[in-house]
Each structure stands twice: as structure tokens, then as C-alpha cells.
JSON list of C-alpha atoms in Angstrom, two decimals:
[
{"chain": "A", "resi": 1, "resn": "UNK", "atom": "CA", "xyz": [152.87, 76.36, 75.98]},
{"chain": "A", "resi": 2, "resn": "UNK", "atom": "CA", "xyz": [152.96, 79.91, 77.20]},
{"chain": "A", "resi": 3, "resn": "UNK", "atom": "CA", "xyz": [149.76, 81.41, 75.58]},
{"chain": "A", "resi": 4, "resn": "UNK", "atom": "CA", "xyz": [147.94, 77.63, 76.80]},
{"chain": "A", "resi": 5, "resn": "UNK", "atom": "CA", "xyz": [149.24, 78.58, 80.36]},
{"chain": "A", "resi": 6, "resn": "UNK", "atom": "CA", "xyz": [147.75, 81.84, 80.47]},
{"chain": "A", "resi": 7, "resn": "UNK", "atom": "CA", "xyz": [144.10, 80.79, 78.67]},
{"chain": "A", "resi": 8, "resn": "UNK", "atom": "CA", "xyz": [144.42, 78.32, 81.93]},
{"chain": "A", "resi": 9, "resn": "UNK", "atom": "CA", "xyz": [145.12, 80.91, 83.93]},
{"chain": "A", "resi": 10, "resn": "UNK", "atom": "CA", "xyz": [142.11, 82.99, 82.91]},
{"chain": "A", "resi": 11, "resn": "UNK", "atom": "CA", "xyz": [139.82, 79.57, 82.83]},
{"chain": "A", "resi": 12, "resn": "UNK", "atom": "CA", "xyz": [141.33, 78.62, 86.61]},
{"chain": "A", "resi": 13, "resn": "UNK", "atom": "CA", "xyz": [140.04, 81.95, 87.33]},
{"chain": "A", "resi": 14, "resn": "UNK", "atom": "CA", "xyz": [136.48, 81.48, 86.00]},
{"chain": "A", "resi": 15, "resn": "UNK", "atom": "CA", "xyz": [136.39, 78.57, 87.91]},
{"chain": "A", "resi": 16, "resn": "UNK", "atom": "CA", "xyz": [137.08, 80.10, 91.15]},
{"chain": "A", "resi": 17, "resn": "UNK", "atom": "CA", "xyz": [134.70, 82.93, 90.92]},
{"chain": "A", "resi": 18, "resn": "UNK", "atom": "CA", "xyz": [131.86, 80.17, 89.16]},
{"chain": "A", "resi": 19, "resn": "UNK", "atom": "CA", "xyz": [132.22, 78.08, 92.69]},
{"chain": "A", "resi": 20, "resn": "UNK", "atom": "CA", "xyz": [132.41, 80.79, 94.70]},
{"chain": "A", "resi": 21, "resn": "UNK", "atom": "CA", "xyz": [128.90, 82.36, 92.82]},
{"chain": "A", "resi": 22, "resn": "UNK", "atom": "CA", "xyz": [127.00, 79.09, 93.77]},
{"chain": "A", "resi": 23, "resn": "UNK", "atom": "CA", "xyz": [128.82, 78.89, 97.48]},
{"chain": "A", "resi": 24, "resn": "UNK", "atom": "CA", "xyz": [127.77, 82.48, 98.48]},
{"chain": "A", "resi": 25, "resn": "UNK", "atom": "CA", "xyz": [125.40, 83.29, 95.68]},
{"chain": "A", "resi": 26, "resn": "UNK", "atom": "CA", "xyz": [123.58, 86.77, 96.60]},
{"chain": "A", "resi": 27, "resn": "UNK", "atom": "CA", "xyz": [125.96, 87.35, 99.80]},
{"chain": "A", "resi": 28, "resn": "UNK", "atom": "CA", "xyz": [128.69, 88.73, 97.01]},
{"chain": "A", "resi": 29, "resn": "UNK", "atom": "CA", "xyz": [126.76, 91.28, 95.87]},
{"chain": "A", "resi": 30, "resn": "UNK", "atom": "CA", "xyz": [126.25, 92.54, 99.42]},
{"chain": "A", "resi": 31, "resn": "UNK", "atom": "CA", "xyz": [129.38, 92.22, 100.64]},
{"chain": "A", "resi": 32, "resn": "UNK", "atom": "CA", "xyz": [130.78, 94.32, 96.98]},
{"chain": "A", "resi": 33, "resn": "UNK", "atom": "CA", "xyz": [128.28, 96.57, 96.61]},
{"chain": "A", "resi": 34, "resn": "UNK", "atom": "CA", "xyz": [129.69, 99.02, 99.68]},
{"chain": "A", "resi": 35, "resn": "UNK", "atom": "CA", "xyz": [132.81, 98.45, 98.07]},
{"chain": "A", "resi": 36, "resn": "UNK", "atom": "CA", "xyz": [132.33, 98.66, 94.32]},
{"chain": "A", "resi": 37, "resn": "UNK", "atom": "CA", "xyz": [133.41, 102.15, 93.24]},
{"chain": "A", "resi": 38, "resn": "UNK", "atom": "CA", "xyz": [136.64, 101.05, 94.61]},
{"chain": "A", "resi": 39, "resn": "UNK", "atom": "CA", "xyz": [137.48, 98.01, 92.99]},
{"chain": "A", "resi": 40, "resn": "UNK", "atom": "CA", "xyz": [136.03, 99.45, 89.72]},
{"chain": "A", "resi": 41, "resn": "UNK", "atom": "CA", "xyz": [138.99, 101.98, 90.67]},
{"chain": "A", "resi": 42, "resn": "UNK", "atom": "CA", "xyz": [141.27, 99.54, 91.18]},
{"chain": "A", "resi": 43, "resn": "UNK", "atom": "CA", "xyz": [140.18, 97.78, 87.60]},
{"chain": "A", "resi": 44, "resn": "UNK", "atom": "CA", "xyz": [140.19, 100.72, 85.88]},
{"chain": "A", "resi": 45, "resn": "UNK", "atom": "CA", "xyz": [144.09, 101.35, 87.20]},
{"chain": "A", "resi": 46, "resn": "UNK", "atom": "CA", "xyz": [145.46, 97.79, 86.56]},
{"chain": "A", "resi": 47, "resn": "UNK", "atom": "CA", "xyz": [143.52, 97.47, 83.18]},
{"chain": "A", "resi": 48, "resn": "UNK", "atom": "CA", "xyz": [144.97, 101.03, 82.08]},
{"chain": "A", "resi": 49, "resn": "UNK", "atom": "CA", "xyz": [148.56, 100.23, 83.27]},
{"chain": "A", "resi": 50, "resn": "UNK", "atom": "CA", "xyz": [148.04, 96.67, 81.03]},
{"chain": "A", "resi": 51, "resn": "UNK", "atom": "CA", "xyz": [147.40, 98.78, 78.56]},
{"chain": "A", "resi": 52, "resn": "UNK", "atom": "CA", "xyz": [150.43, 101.27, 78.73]},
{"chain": "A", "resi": 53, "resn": "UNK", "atom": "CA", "xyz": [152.93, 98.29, 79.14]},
{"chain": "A", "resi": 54, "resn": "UNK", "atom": "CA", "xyz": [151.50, 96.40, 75.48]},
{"chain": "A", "resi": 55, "resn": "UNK", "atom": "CA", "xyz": [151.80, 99.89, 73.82]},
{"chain": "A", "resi": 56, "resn": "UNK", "atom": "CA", "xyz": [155.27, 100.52, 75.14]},
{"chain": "A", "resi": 57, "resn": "UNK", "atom": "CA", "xyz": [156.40, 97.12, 74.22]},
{"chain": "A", "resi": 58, "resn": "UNK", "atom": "CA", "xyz": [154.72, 97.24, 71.18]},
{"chain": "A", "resi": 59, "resn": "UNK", "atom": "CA", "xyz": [156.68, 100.46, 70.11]},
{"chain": "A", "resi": 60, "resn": "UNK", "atom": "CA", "xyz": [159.07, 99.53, 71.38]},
{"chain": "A", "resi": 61, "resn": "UNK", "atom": "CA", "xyz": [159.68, 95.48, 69.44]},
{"chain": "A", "resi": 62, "resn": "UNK", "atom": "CA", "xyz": [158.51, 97.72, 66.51]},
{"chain": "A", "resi": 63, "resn": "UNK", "atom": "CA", "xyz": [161.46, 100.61, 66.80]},
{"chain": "A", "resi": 64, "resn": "UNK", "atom": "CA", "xyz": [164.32, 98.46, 68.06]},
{"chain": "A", "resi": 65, "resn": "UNK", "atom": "CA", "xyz": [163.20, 95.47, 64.97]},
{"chain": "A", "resi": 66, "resn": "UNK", "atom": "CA", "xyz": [162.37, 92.56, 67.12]},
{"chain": "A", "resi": 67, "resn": "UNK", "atom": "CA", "xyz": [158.85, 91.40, 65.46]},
{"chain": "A", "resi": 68, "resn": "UNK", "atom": "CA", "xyz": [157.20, 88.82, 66.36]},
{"chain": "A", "resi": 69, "resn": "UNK", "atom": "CA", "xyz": [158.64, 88.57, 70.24]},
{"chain": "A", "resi": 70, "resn": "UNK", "atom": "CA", "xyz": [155.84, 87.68, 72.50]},
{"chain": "A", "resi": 71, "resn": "UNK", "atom": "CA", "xyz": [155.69, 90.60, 75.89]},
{"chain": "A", "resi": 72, "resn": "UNK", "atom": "CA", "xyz": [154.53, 87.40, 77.98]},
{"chain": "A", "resi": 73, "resn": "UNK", "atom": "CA", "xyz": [157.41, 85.84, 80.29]},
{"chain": "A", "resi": 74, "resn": "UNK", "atom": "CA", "xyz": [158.90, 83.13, 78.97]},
{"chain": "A", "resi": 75, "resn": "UNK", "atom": "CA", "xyz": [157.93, 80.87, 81.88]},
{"chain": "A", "resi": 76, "resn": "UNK", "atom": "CA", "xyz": [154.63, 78.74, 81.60]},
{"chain": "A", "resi": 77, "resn": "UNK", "atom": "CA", "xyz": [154.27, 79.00, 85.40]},
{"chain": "A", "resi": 78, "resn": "UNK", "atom": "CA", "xyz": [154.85, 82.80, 85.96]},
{"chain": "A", "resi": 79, "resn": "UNK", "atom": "CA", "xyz": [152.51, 83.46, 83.06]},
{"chain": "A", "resi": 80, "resn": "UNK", "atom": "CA", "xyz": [149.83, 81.22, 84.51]},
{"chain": "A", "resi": 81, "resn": "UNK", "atom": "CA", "xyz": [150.30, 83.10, 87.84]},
{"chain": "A", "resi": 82, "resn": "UNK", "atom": "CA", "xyz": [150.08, 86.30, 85.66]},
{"chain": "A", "resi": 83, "resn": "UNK", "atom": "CA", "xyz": [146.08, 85.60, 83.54]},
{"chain": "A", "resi": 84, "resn": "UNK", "atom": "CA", "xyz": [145.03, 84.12, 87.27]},
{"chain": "A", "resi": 85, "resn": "UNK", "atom": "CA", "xyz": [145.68, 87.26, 88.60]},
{"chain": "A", "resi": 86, "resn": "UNK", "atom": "CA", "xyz": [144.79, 89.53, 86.24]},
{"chain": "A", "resi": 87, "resn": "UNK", "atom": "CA", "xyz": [141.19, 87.61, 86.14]},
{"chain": "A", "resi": 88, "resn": "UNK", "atom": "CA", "xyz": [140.89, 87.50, 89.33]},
{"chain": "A", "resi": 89, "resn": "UNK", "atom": "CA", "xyz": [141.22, 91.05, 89.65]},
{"chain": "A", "resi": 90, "resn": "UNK", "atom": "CA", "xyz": [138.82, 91.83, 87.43]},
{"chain": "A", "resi": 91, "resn": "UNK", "atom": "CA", "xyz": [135.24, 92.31, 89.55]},
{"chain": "A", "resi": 92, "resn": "UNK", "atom": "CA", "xyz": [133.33, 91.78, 86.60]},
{"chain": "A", "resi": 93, "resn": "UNK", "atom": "CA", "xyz": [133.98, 88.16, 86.39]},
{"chain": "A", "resi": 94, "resn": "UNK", "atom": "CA", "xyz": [132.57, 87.65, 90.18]},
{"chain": "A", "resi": 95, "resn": "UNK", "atom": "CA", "xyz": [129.63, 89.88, 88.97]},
{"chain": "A", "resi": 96, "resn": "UNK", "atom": "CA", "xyz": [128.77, 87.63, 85.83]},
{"chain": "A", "resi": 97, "resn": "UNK", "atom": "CA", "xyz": [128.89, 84.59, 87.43]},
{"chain": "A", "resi": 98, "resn": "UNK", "atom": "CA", "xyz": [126.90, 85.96, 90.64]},
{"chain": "A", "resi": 99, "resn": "UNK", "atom": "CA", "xyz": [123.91, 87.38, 88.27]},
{"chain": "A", "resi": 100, "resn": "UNK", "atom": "CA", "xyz": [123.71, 83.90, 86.43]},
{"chain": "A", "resi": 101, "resn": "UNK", "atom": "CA", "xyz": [123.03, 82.28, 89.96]},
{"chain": "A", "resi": 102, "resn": "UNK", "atom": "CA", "xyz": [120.56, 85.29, 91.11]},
{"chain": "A", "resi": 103, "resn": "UNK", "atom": "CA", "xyz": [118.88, 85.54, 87.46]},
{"chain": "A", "resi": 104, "resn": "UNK", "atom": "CA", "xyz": [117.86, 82.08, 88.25]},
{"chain": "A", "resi": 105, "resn": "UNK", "atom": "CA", "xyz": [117.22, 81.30, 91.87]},
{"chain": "A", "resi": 106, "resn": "UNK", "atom": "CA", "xyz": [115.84, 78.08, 91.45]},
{"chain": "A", "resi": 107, "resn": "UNK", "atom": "CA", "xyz": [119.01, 77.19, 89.41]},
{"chain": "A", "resi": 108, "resn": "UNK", "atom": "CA", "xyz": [122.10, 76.21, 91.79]},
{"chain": "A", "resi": 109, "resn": "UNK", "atom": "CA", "xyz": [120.52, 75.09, 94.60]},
{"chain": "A", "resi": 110, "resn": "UNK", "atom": "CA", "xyz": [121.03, 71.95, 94.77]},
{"chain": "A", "resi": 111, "resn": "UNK", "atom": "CA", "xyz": [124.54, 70.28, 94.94]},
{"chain": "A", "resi": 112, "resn": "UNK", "atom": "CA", "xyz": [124.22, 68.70, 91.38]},
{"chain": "A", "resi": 113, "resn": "UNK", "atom": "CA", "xyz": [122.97, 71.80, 90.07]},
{"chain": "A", "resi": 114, "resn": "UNK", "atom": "CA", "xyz": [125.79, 74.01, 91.88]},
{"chain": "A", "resi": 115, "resn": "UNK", "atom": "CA", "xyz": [128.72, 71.03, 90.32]},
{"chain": "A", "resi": 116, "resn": "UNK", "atom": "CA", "xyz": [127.20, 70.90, 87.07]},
{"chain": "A", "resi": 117, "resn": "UNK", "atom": "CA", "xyz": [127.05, 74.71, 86.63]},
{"chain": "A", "resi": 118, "resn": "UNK", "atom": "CA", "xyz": [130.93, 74.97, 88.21]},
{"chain": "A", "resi": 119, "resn": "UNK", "atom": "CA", "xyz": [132.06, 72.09, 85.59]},
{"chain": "A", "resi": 120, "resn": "UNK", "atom": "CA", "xyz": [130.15, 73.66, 82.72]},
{"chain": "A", "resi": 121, "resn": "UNK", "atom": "CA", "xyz": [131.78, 77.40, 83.39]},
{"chain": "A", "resi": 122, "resn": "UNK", "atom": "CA", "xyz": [135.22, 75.46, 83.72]},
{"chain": "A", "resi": 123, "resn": "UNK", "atom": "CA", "xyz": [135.24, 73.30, 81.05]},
{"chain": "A", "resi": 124, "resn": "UNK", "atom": "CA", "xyz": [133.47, 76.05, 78.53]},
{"chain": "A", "resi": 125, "resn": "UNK", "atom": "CA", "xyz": [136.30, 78.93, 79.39]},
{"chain": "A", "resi": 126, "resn": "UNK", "atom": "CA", "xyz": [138.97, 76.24, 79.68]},
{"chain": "A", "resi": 127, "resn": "UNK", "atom": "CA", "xyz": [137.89, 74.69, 75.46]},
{"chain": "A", "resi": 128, "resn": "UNK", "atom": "CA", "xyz": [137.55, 78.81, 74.75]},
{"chain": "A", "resi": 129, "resn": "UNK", "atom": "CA", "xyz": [141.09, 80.19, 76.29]},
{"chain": "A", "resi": 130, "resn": "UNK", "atom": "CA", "xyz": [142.67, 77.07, 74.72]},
{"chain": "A", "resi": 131, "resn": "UNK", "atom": "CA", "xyz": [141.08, 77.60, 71.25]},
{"chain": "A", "resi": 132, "resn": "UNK", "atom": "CA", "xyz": [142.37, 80.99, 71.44]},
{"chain": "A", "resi": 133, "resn": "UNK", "atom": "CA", "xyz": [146.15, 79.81, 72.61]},
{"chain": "A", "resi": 134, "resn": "UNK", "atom": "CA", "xyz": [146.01, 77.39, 69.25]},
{"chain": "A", "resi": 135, "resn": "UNK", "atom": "CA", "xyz": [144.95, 80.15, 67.05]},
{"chain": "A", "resi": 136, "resn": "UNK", "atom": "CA", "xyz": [147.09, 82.82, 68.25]},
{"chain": "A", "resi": 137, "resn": "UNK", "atom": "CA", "xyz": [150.40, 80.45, 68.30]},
{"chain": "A", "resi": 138, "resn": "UNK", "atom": "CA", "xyz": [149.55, 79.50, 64.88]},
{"chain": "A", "resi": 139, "resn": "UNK", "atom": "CA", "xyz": [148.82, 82.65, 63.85]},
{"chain": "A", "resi": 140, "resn": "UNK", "atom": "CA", "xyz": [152.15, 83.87, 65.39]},
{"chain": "A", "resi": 141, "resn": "UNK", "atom": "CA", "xyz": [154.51, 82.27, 63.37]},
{"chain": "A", "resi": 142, "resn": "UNK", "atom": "CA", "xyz": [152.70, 83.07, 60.10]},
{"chain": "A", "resi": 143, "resn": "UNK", "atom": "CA", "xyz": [151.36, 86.55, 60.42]},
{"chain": "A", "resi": 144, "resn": "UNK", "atom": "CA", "xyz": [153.48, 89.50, 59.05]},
{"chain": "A", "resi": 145, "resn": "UNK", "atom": "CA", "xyz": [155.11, 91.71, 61.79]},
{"chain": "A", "resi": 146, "resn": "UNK", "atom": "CA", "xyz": [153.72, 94.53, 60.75]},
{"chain": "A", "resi": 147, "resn": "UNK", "atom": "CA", "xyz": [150.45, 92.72, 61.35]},
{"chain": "A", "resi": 148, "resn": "UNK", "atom": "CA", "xyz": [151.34, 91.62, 64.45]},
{"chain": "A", "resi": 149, "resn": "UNK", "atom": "CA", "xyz": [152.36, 94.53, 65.55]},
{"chain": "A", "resi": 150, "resn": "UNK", "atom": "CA", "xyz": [148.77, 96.03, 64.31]},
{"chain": "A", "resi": 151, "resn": "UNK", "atom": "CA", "xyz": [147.06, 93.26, 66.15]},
{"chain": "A", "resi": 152, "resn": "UNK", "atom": "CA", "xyz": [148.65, 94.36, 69.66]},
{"chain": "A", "resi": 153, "resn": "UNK", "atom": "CA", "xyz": [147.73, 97.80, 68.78]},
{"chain": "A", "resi": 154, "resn": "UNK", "atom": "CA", "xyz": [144.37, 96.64, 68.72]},
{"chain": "A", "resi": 155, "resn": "UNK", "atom": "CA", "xyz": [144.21, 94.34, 71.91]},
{"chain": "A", "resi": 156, "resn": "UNK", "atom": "CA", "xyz": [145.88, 97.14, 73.62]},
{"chain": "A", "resi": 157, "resn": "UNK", "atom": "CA", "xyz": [143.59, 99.61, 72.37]},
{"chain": "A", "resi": 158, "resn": "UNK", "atom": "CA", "xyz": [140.36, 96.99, 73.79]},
{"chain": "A", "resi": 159, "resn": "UNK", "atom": "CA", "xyz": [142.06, 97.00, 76.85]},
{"chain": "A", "resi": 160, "resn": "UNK", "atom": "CA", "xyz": [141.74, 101.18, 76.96]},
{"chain": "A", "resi": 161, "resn": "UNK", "atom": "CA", "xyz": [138.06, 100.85, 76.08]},
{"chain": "A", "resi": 162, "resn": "UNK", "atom": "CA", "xyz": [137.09, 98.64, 78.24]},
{"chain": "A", "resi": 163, "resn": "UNK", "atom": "CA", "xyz": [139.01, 100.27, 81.29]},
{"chain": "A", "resi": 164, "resn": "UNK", "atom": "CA", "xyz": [136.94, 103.74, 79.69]},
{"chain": "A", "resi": 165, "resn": "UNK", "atom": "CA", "xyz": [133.58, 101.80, 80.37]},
{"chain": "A", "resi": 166, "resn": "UNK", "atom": "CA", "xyz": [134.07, 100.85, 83.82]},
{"chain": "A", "resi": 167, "resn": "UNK", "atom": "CA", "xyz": [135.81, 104.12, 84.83]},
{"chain": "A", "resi": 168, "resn": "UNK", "atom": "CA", "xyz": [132.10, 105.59, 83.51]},
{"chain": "A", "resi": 169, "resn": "UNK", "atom": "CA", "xyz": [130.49, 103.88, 86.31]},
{"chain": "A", "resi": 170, "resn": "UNK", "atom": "CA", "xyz": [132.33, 105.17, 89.04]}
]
């Protein structure tokens, strides 16, 4: 339940920024571009701090012997609020869906076009996050700890990288 509440978090999120790409289509990139060193900034602090927290907790379940324990809250709700956020935060999900739109201008003009393109991003990142919650859950209970533990290493590592890419483009 909790990692399906945070894919649906994340997918919510898509779906937000997915409308709001057909609603105000090139009018985002306007109204960002002044803006855009600091919210890549921003990103590049919240995606960093992310980071530092799965590390620490990471070390941390790993020193003290509690494998396996998930660093989400245990709370479907909270951790919904939590991957909404955290997407919604991140300005390269408003970019994305924005360049689909302007990459084809004649695509998402019209109201069937704009629906069809909003249900299609929503149902395709909603059937993505919650093959992902599956996996990992079943994965979970069957990987090693040490594994596990690897695993988070990992993630939190991606999470590094990726915060290193943006912070280039500042």
C-alpha cells in the first residue's frame, strides 16, 4: 500500500503538470524561463538533501541491524502527499510535458486532443509507478538485506547524479 501510494503520488503529479502543458502550453516556458536558474537551484537542493537522508538511513538500518525497514512513513496518505510533492517540485516534469505540446503544435489543440493526451500521460505513469510498487514490494520481502541495502545505495547514488546534471546547467 505504501510504495502504490507514492507511484500515485508521482503519477497524480504527471497528471497535473500534463493538463497544465495543454492549458498554458508555450506560456510556461515564458513565465520559467526568467526564473529557471532558480528552481534548478531549488531542485538541485531538495534532490541533494533526498539524497543525504536515504544514505543516512541506509547506514544507519545497516549499523543499528534493522534490514529490510522501508525510510517511507508508514502512512499511505502522508507518503502520497510526500511523491506529489517531490514531483511536483521537480521543473523538469513541467518542462517534458511542455516540449511534447510545443514539439507538436498542431497536437493539443483541440479539446479531444488536449483530454486524450492528459488521459494517456495519466494512465501511462499511473500502469508504470504501479508496476514499480508490485515489483519493489515483492522484491522486498525476498531480497537479501545486504542487497537491499546495496539497492538504496544505488537509488541514492541516482538521486546525486541526477541533482549533478541539473546543478551543471545553472
Amino acid at each position: 500500500a505504501i510504495a502504490a501510494a507514492a507511484g500515485l503520488g508521482a503519477a497524480t503529479a504527471d497528471g497535473l503538470y500534463a493538463l497544465l502543458a495543454v492549458l498554458a502550453g508555450s506560456r510556461i516556458v515564458e513565465v520559467l524561463e526568467p526564473i529557471a536558474p532558480l528552481l534548478r537551484i531549488f531542485a538541485v537542493v531538495v534532490l541533494v538533501t533526498i539524497a543525504v537522508r536515504g544514505f543516512v538511513v541506509a547506514l544507519l538500518y545497516a549499523r543499528i541491524g534493522v534490514p529490510g525497514r522501508s525510510e517511507l512513513p508508514a502512512d499511505p496518505g502522508r507518503t502520497y502527499i510526500r511523491f506529489l510533492a517531490i514531483t511536483l517540485l521537480n521543473p523538469t516534469t513541467v518542462l517534458y510535458f511542455t516540449s511534447l505540446i510545443l514539439g507538436r503544435p498542431e497536437f493539443g489543440r483541440g479539446q479531444a486532443e488536449g483530454a486524450a493526451f492528459v488521459l494517456g500521460a495519466v494512465f501511462a505513469s499511473t500502469s508504470w509507478q504501479l508496476l514499480l510498487a508490485a515489483v519493489g514490494a515483492l522484491l522486498h520481502r525476498r531480497l537479501p538485506w545486504r542487497l537491499q541495502f546495496a539497492v538504496s545505495l544505488l537509488g541514492n547514488l541516482t538521486i546525486l547524479v541526477f541533482a549533478a546534471f541539473i546543478a551543471r546547467s545553472i
